[in-house]
mmCIF file of C-alpha atoms and ligand atoms in Angstrom:
data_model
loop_
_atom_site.group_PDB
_atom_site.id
_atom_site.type_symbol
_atom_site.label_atom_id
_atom_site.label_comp_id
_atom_site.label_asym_id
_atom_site.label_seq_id
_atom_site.Cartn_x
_atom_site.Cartn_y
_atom_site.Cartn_z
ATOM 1 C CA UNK A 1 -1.121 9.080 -15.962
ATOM 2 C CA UNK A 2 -0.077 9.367 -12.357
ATOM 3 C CA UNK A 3 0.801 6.410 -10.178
ATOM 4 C CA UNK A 4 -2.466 5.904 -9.153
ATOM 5 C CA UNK A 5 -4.425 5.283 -12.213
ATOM 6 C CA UNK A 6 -1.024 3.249 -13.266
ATOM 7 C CA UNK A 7 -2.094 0.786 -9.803
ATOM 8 C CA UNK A 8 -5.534 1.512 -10.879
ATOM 9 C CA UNK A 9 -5.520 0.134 -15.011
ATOM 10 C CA UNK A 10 -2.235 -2.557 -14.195
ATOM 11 C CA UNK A 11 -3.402 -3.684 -10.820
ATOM 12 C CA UNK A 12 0.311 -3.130 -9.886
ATOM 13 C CA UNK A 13 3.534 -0.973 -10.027
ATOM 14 C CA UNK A 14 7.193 -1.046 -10.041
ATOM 15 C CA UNK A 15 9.415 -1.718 -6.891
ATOM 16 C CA UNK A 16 10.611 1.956 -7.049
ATOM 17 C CA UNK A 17 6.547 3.078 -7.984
ATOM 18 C CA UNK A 18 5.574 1.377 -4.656
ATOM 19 C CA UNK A 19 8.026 2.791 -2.104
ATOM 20 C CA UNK A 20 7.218 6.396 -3.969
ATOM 21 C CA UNK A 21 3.869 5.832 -3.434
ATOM 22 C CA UNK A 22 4.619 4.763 0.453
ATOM 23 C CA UNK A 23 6.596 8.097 0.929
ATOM 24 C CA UNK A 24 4.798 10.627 -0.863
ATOM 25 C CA UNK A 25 4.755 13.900 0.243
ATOM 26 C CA UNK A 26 2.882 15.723 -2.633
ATOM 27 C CA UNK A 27 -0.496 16.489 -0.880
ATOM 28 C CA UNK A 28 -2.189 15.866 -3.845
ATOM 29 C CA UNK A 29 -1.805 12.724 -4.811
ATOM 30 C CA UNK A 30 -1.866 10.812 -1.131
ATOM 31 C CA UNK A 31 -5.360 12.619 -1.305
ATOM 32 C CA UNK A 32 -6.232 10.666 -4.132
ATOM 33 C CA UNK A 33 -4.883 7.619 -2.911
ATOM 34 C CA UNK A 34 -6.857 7.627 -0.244
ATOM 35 C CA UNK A 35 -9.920 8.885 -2.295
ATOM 36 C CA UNK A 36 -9.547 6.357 -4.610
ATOM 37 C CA UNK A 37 -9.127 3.504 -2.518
ATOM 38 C CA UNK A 38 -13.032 4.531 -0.629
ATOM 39 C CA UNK A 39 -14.537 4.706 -3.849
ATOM 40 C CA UNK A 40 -13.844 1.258 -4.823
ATOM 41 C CA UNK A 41 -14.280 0.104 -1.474
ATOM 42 C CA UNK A 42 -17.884 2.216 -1.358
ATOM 43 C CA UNK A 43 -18.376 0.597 -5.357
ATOM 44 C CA UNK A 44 -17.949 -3.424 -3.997
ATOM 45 C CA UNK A 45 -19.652 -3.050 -0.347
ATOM 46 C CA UNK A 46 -21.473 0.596 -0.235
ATOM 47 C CA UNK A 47 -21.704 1.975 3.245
ATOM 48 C CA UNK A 48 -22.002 -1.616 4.442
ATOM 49 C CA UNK A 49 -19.397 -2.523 6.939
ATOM 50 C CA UNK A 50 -18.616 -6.927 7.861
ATOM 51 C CA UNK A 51 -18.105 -7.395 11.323
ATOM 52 C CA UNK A 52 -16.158 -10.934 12.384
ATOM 53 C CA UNK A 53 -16.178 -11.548 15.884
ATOM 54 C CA UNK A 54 -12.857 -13.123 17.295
ATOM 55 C CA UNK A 55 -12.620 -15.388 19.777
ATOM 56 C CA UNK A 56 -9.205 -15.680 21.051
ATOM 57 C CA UNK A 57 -9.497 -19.001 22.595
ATOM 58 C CA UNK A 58 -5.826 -20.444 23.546
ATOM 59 C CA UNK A 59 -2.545 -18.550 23.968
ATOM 60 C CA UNK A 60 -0.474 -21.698 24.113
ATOM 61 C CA UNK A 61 1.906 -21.482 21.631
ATOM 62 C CA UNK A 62 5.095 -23.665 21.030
ATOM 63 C CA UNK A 63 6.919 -21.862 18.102
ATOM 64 C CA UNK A 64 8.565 -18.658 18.858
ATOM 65 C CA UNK A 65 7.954 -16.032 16.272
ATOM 66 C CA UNK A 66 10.631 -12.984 17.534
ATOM 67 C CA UNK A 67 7.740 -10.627 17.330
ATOM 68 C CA UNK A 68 4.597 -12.192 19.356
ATOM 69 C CA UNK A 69 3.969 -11.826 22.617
ATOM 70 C CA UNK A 70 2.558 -15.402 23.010
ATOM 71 C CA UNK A 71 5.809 -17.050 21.829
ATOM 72 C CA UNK A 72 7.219 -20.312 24.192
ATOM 73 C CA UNK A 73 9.576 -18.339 25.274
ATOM 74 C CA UNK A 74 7.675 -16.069 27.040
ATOM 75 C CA UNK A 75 7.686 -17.451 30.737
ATOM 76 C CA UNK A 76 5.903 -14.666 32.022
ATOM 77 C CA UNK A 77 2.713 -14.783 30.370
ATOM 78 C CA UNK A 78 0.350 -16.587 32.172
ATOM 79 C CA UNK A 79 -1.307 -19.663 29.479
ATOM 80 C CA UNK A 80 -5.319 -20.396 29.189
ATOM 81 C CA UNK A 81 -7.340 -22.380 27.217
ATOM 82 C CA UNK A 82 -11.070 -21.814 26.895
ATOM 83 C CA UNK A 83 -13.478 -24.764 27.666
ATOM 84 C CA UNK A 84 -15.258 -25.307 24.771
ATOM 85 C CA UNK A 85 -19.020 -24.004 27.049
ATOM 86 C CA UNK A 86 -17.442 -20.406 27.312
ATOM 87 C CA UNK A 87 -16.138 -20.564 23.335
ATOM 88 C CA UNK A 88 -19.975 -21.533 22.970
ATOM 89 C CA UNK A 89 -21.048 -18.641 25.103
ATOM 90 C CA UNK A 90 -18.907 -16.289 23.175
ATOM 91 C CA UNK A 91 -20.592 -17.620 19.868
ATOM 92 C CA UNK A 92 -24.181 -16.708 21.586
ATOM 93 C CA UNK A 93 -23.027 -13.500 22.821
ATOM 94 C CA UNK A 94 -21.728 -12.688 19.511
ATOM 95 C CA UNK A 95 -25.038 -13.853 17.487
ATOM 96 C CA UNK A 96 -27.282 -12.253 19.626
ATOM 97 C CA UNK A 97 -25.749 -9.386 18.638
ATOM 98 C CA UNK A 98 -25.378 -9.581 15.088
ATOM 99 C CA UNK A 99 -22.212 -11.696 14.270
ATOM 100 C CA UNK A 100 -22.225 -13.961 11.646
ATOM 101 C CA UNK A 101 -18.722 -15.083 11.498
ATOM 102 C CA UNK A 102 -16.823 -16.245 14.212
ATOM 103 C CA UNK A 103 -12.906 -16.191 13.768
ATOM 104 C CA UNK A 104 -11.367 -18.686 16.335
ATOM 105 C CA UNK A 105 -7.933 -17.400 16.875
ATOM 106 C CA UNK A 106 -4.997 -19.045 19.349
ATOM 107 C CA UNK A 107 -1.364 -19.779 19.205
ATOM 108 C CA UNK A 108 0.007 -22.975 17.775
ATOM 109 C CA UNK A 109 -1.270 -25.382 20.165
ATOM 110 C CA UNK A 110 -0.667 -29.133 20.521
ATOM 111 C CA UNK A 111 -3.380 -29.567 22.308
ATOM 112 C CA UNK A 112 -6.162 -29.001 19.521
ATOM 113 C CA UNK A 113 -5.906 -31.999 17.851
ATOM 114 C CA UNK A 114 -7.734 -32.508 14.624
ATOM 115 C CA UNK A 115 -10.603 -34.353 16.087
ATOM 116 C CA UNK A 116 -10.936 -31.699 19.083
ATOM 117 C CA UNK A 117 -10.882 -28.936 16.663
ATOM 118 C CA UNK A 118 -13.377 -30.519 14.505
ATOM 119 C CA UNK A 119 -15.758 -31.253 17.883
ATOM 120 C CA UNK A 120 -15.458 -27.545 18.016
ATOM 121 C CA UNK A 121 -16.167 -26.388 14.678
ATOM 122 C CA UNK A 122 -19.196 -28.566 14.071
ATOM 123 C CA UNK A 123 -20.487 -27.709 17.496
ATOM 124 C CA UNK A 124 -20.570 -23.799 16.779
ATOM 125 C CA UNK A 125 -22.071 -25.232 12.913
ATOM 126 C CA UNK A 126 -25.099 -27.201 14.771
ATOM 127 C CA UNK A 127 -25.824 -24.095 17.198
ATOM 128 C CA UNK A 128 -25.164 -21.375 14.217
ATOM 129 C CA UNK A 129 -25.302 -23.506 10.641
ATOM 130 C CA UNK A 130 -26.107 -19.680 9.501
ATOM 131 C CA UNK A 131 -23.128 -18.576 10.370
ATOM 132 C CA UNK A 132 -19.261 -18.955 8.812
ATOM 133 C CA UNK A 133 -16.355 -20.213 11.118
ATOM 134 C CA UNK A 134 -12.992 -18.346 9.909
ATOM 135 C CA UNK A 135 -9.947 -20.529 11.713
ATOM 136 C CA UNK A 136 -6.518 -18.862 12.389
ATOM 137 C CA UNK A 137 -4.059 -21.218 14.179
ATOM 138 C CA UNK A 138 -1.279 -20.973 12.233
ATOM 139 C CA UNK A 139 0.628 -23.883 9.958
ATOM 140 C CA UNK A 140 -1.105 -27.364 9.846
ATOM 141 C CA UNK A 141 -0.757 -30.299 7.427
ATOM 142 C CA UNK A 142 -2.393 -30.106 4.159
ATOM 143 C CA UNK A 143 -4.766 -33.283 5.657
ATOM 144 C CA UNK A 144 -5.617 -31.546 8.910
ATOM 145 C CA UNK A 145 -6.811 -28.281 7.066
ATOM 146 C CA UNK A 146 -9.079 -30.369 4.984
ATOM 147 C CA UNK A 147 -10.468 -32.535 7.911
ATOM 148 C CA UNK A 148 -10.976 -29.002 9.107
ATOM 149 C CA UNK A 149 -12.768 -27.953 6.624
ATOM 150 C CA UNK A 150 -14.856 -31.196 6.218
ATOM 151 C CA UNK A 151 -16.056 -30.265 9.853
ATOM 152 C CA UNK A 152 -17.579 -27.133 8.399
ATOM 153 C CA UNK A 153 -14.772 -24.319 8.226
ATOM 154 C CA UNK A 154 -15.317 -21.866 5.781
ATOM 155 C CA UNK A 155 -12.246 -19.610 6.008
ATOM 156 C CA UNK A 156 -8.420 -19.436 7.178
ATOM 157 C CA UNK A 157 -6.265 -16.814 8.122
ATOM 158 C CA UNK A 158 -2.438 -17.297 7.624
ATOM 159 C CA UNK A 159 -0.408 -13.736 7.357
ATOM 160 C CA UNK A 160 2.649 -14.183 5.392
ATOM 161 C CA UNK A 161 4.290 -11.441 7.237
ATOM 162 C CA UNK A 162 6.654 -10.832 5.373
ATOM 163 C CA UNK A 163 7.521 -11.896 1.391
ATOM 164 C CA UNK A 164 10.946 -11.571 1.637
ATOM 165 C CA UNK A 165 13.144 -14.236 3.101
ATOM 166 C CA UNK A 166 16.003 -12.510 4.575
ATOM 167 C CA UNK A 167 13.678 -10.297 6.549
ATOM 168 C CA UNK A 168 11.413 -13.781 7.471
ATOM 169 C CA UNK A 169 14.470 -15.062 8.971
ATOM 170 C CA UNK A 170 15.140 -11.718 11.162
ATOM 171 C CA UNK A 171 11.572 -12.024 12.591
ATOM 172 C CA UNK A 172 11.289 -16.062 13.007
ATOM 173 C CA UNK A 173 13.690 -18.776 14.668
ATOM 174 C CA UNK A 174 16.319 -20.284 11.592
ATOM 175 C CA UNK A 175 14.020 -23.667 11.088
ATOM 176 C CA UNK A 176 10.775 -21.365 9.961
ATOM 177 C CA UNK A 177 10.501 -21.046 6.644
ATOM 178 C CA UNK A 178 8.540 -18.406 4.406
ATOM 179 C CA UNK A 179 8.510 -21.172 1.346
ATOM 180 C CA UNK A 180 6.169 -23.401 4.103
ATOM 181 C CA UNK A 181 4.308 -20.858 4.960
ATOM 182 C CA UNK A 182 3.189 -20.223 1.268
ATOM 183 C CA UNK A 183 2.488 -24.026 0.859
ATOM 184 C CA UNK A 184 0.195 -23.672 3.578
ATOM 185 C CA UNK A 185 -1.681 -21.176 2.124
ATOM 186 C CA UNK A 186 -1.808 -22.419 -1.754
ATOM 187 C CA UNK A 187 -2.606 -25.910 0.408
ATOM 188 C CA UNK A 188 -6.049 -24.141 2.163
ATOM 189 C CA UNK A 189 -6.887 -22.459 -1.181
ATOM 190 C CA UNK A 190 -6.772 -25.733 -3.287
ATOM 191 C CA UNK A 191 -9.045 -27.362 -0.361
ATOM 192 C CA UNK A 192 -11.701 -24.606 -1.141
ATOM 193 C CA UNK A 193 -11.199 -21.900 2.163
ATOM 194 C CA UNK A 194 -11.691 -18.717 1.665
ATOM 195 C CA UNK A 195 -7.910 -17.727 2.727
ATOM 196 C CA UNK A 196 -6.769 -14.561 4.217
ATOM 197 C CA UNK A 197 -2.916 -13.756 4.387
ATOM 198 C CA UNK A 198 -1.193 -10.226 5.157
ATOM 199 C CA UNK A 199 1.763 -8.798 6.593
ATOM 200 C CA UNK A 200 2.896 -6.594 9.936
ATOM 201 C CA UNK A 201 3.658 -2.459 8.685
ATOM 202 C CA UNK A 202 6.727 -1.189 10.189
ATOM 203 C CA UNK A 203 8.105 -4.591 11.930
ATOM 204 C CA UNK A 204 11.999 -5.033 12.860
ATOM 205 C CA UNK A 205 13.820 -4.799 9.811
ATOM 206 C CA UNK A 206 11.334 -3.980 7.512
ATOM 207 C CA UNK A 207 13.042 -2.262 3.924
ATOM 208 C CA UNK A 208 10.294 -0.494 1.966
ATOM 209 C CA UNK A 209 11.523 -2.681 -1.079
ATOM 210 C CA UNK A 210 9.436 -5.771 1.265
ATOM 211 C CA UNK A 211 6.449 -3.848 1.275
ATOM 212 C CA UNK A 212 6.433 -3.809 -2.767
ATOM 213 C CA UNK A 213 6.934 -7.742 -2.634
ATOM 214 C CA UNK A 214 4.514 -7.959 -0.185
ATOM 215 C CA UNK A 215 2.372 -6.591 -2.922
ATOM 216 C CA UNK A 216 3.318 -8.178 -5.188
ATOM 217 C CA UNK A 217 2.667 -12.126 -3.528
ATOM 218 C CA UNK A 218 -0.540 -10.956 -2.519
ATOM 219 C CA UNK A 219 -1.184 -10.625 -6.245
ATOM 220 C CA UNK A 220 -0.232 -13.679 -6.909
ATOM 221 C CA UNK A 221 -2.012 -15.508 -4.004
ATOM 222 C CA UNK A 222 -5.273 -13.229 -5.070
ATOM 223 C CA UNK A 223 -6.755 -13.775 -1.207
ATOM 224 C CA UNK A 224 -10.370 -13.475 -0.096
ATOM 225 C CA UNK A 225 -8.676 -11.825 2.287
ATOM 226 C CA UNK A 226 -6.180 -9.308 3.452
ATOM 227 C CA UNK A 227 -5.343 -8.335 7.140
ATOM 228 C CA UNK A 228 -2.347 -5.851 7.635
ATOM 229 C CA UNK A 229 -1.782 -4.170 10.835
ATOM 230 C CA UNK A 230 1.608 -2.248 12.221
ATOM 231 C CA UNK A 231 3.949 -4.048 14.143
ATOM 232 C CA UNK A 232 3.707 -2.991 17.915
ATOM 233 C CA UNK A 233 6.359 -4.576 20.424
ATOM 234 C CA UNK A 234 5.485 -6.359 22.869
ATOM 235 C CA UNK A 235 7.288 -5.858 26.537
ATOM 236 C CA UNK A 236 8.569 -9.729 26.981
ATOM 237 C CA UNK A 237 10.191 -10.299 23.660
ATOM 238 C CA UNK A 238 13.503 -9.682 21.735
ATOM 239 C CA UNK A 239 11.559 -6.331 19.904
ATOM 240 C CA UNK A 240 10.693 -4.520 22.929
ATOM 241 C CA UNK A 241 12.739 -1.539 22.227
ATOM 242 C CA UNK A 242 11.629 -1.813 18.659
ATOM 243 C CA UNK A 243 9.517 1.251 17.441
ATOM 244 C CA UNK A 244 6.218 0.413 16.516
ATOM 245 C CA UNK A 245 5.094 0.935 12.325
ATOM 246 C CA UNK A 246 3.017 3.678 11.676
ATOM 247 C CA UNK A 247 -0.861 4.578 11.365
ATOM 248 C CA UNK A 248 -0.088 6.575 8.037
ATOM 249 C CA UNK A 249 2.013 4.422 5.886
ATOM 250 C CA UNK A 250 -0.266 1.168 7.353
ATOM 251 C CA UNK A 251 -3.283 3.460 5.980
ATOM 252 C CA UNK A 252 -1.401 3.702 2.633
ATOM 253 C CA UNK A 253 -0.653 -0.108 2.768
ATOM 254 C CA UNK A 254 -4.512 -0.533 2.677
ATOM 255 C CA UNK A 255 -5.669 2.325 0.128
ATOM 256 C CA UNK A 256 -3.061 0.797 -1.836
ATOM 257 C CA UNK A 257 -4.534 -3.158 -1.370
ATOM 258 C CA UNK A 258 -7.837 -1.663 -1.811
ATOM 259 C CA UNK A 259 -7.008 -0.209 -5.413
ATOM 260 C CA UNK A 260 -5.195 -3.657 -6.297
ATOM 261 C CA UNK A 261 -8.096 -6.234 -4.684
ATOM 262 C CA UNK A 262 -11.423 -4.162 -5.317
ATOM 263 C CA UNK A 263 -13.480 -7.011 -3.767
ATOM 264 C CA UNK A 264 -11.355 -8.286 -0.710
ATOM 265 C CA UNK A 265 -12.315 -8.299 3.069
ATOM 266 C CA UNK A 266 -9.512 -6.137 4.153
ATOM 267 C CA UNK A 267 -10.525 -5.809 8.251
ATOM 268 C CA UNK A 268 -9.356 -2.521 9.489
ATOM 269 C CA UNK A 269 -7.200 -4.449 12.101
ATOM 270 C CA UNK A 270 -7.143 -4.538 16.306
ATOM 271 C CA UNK A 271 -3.498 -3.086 16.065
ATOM 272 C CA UNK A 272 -4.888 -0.016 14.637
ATOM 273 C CA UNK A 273 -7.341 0.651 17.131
ATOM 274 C CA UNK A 274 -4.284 0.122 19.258
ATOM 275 C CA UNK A 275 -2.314 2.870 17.621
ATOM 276 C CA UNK A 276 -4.584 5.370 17.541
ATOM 277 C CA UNK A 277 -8.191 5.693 19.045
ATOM 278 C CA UNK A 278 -10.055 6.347 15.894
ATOM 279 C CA UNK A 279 -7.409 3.713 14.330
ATOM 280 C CA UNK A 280 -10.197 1.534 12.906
ATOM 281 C CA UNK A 281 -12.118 4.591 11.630
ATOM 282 C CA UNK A 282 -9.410 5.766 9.451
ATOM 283 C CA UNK A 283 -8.695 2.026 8.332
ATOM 284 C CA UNK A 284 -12.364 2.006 6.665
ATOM 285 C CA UNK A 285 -11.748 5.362 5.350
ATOM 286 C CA UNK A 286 -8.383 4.492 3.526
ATOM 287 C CA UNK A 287 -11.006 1.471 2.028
ATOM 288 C CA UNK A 288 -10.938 -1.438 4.662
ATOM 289 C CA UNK A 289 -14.697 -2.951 5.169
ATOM 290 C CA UNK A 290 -14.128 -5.065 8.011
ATOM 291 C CA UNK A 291 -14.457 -5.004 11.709
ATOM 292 C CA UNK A 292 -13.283 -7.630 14.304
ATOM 293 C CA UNK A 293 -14.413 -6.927 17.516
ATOM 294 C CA UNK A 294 -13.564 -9.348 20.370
ATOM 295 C CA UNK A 295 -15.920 -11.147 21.435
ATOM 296 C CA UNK A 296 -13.290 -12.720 24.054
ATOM 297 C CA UNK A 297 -14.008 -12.342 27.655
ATOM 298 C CA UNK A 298 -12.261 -9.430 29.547
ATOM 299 C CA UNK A 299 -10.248 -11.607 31.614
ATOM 300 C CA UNK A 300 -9.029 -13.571 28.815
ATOM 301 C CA UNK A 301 -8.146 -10.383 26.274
ATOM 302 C CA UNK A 302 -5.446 -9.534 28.719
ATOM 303 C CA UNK A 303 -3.541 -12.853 28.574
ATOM 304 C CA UNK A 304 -3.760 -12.688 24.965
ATOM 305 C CA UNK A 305 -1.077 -10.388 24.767
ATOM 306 C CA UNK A 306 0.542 -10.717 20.634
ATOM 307 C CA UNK A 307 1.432 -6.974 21.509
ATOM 308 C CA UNK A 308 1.156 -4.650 24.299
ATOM 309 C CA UNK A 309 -2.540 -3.103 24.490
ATOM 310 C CA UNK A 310 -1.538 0.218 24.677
ATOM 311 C CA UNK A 311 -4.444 1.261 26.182
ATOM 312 C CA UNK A 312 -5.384 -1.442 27.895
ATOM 313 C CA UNK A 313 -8.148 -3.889 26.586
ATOM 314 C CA UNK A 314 -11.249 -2.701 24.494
ATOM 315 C CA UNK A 315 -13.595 -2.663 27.318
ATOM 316 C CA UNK A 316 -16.624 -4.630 26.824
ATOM 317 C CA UNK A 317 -17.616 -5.622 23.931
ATOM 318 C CA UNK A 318 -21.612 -3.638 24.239
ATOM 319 C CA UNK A 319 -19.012 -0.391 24.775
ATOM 320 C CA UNK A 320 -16.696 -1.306 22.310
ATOM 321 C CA UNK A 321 -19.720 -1.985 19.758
ATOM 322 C CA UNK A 322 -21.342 1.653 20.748
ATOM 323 C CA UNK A 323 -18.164 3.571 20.214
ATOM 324 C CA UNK A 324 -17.469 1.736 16.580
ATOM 325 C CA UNK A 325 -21.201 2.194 15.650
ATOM 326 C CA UNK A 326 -21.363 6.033 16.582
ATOM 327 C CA UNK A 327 -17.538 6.803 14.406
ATOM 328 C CA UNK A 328 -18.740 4.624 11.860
ATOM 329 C CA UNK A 329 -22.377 6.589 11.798
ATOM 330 C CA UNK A 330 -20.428 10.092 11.768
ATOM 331 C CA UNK A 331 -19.467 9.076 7.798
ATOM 332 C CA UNK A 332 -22.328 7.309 7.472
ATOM 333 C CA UNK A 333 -21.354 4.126 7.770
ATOM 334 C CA UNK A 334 -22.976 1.252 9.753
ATOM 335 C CA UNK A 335 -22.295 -2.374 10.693
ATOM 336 C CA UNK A 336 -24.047 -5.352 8.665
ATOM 337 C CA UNK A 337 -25.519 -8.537 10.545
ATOM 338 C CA UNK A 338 -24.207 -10.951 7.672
ATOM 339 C CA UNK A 339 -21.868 -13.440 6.870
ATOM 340 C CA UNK A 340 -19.928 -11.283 4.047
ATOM 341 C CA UNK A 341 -18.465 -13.744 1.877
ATOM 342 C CA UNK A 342 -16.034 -13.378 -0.681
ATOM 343 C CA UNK A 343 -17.085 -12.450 -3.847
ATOM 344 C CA UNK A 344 -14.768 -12.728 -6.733
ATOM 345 C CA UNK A 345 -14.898 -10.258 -9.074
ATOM 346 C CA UNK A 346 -16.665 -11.586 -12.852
ATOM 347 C CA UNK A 347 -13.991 -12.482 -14.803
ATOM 348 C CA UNK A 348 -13.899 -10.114 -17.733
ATOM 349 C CA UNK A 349 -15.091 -11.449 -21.155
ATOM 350 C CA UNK A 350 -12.603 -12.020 -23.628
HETATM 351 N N1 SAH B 1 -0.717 -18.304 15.666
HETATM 352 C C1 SAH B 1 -1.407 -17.875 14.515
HETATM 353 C C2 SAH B 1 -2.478 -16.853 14.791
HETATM 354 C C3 SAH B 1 -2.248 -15.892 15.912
HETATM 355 S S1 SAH B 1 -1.074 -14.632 15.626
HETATM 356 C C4 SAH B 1 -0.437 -17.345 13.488
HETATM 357 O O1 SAH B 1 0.678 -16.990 13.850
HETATM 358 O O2 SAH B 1 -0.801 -17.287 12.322
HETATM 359 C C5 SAH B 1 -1.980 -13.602 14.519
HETATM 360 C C6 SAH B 1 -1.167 -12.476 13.902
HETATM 361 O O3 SAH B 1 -0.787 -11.543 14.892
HETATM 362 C C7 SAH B 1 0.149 -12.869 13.282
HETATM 363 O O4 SAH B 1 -0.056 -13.349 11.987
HETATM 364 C C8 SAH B 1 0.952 -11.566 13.305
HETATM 365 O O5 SAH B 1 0.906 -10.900 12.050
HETATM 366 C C9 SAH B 1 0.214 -10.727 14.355
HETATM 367 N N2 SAH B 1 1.149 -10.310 15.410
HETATM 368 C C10 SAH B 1 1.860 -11.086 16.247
HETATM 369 N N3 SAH B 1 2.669 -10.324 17.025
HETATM 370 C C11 SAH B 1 2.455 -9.031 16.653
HETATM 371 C C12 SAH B 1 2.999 -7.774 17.062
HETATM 372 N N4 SAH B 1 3.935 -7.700 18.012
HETATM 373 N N5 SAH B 1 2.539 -6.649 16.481
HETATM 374 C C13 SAH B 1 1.582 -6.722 15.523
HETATM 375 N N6 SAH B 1 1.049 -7.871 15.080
HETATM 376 C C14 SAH B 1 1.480 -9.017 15.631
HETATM 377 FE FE1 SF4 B 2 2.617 -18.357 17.969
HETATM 378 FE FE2 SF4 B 2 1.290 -17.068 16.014
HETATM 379 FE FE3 SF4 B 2 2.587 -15.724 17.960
HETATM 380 FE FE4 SF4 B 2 4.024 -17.032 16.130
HETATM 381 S S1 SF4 B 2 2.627 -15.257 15.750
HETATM 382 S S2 SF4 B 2 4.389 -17.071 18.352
HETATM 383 S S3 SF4 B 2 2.721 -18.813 15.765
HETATM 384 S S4 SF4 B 2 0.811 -17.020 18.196
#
């Protein structure tokens, strides 16, 4: 038995299992890693790729995560909000062209109050009851996640980004605290979200020992949803000389989640795409089944600057669509106008 039908039977491995697994060199078995991972992936969803469309609709942010580009401390990035008519217009953009989920996405911002978060969430429900609101703004109170959800949100996004605390406290200021951070997200599961948590590949810091207890919270946690995507500095922050991670061991990251959580949305992340051109392609191959394209205006995608866009922003969103669809179609994939829920596996008979 190799180490991939051990991850395979055991759903996981050892600490020292993992980080072989990471670095592997023998041909052979990253081939079946990667194999492996597509089957199950192709098993759960077929051919049938989610798309989510994100709407990245404030980069106000007053905490001050080492990493992100839209930290406070960041004088030079010029701040937006949307008005709620052009987060509408994104939403009807976005449907006419398929989307049935719309992620809202923003820094940790004061001003969305419960109640004006709410007036946005059942908004985009009356226009679009069809479709599923997935919410990522970071830590709230247990109550304001569930007046949140009251209002009609159906999902939440909260990475861990990293499961070890020494390495949380290299990436965050001293008062953030990775024990919170899981509250937050046992919190949104006992209120009924579907809950997506992850980690950055490759950030400051990073020991391949975290990457096995990244695994191994994730267990745990058992998420609807996993998004991992490599770290990638960004310009005005204390990491800018920091390397970015890497495509290949973030592609192993996935076959790897893939093989553990046979029935997760695992998005083949923005960062990706950022790394490499046919980033996202190679994401779905290594067993990811979810897209986010943006469905933010131009003019707003380059304020909302987490990392440096490489190569600038994704052009518009008809382009960006065309060029997924046609790498997708080239393995015979294609895009799904659906909500794509989370569907737990059936729990095995005793
Ligand atoms: N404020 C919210 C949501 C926006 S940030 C929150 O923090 O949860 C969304 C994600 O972007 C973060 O979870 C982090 O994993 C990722 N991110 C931030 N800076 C990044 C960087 N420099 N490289 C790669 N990913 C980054
Ligand atoms: Fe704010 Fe999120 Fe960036 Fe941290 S990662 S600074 S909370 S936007």
């Amino acid at each position: 038995m190799d180490l991939i039908d051990k991850l395979q039977t055991e759903g996981i491995l050892t600490e020292d299992e993992f980080c072989r697994l990471l670095w592997t060199e023998d041909a052979a078995l990253r081939a079946k890693l990667f194999m492996t991972a597509q089957q199950i992936a192709l098993a759960s969803f077929g051919k049938q790729i989610y798309i989510r469309g994100l709407i990245e609709f404030t980069n106000y942010c007053w905490r001050d995560c080492f990493y992100c580009g839209l930290r406070c401390a960041n004088k030079k990035l010029e701040r937006y909000r949307m008005p709620n008519e052009v987060i509408l217009d994104c939403c009807k953009t976005g449907y006419n062209m398929g989307f049935r989920t719309f992620v809202l996405q923003g820094g940790e911002d004061r001003y969305y109050t419960d109640e004006v978060m709410c007036g946005i969430i059942r908004a985009i429900k009356h226009l679009y009851p069809d479709c599923a609101i997935t919410l990522s703004l970071g830590e709230r109170s247990l109550r304001s996640y569930k007046e949140l959800f009251a209002a009609g949100a159906d999902r939440y996004l909260l990475r861990h980004e990293t499961a070890d605390s020494l390495h949380y406290s290299r990436l965050h200021p001293p008062s953030y605290s990775l024990a919170v951070r899981k509250d937050c997200l046992y919190d949104l599961q006992s209120i009924g979200y579907q809950v997506g948590s992850g980690f950055m590949v490759g950030s400051p810091y990073q020991l391949t020992e975290y990457l096995s207890k990244d695994f191994e919270f994730l267990r745990k946690l058992h998420p609807a949803m996993i998004g991992i995507g490599p770290f990638i500095p960004n310009k005005d922050t204390p990491f800018r000389h920091q390397k970015a991670g890497s495509l290949e061991l973030t592609l192993r990251c996935i076959a790897i989640l893939r093989i553990m959580f046979p029935h997760a949305n695992i998005p083949s992340t923005t960062a990706l795409g950022t790394l490499h051109p046919e980033g996202r392609l190679h994401g779905i191959l290594a067993g990811a089944n979810v897209l986010m394209p943006n469905l933010s205006p131009i003019e707003v995608q380059q304020h909302y600057t987490l990392y440096d866009r490489i190569g600038g922003v994704d052009g518009s969103l008809a382009e960006n669509m065309e060029l997924l669809g046609n790498q997708l179609a080239a393995h015979g994939y294609a895009m799904v106008v659906d909500r794509g829920d989370y569907v737990p596996e059936p729990k095995k008979e005793l």
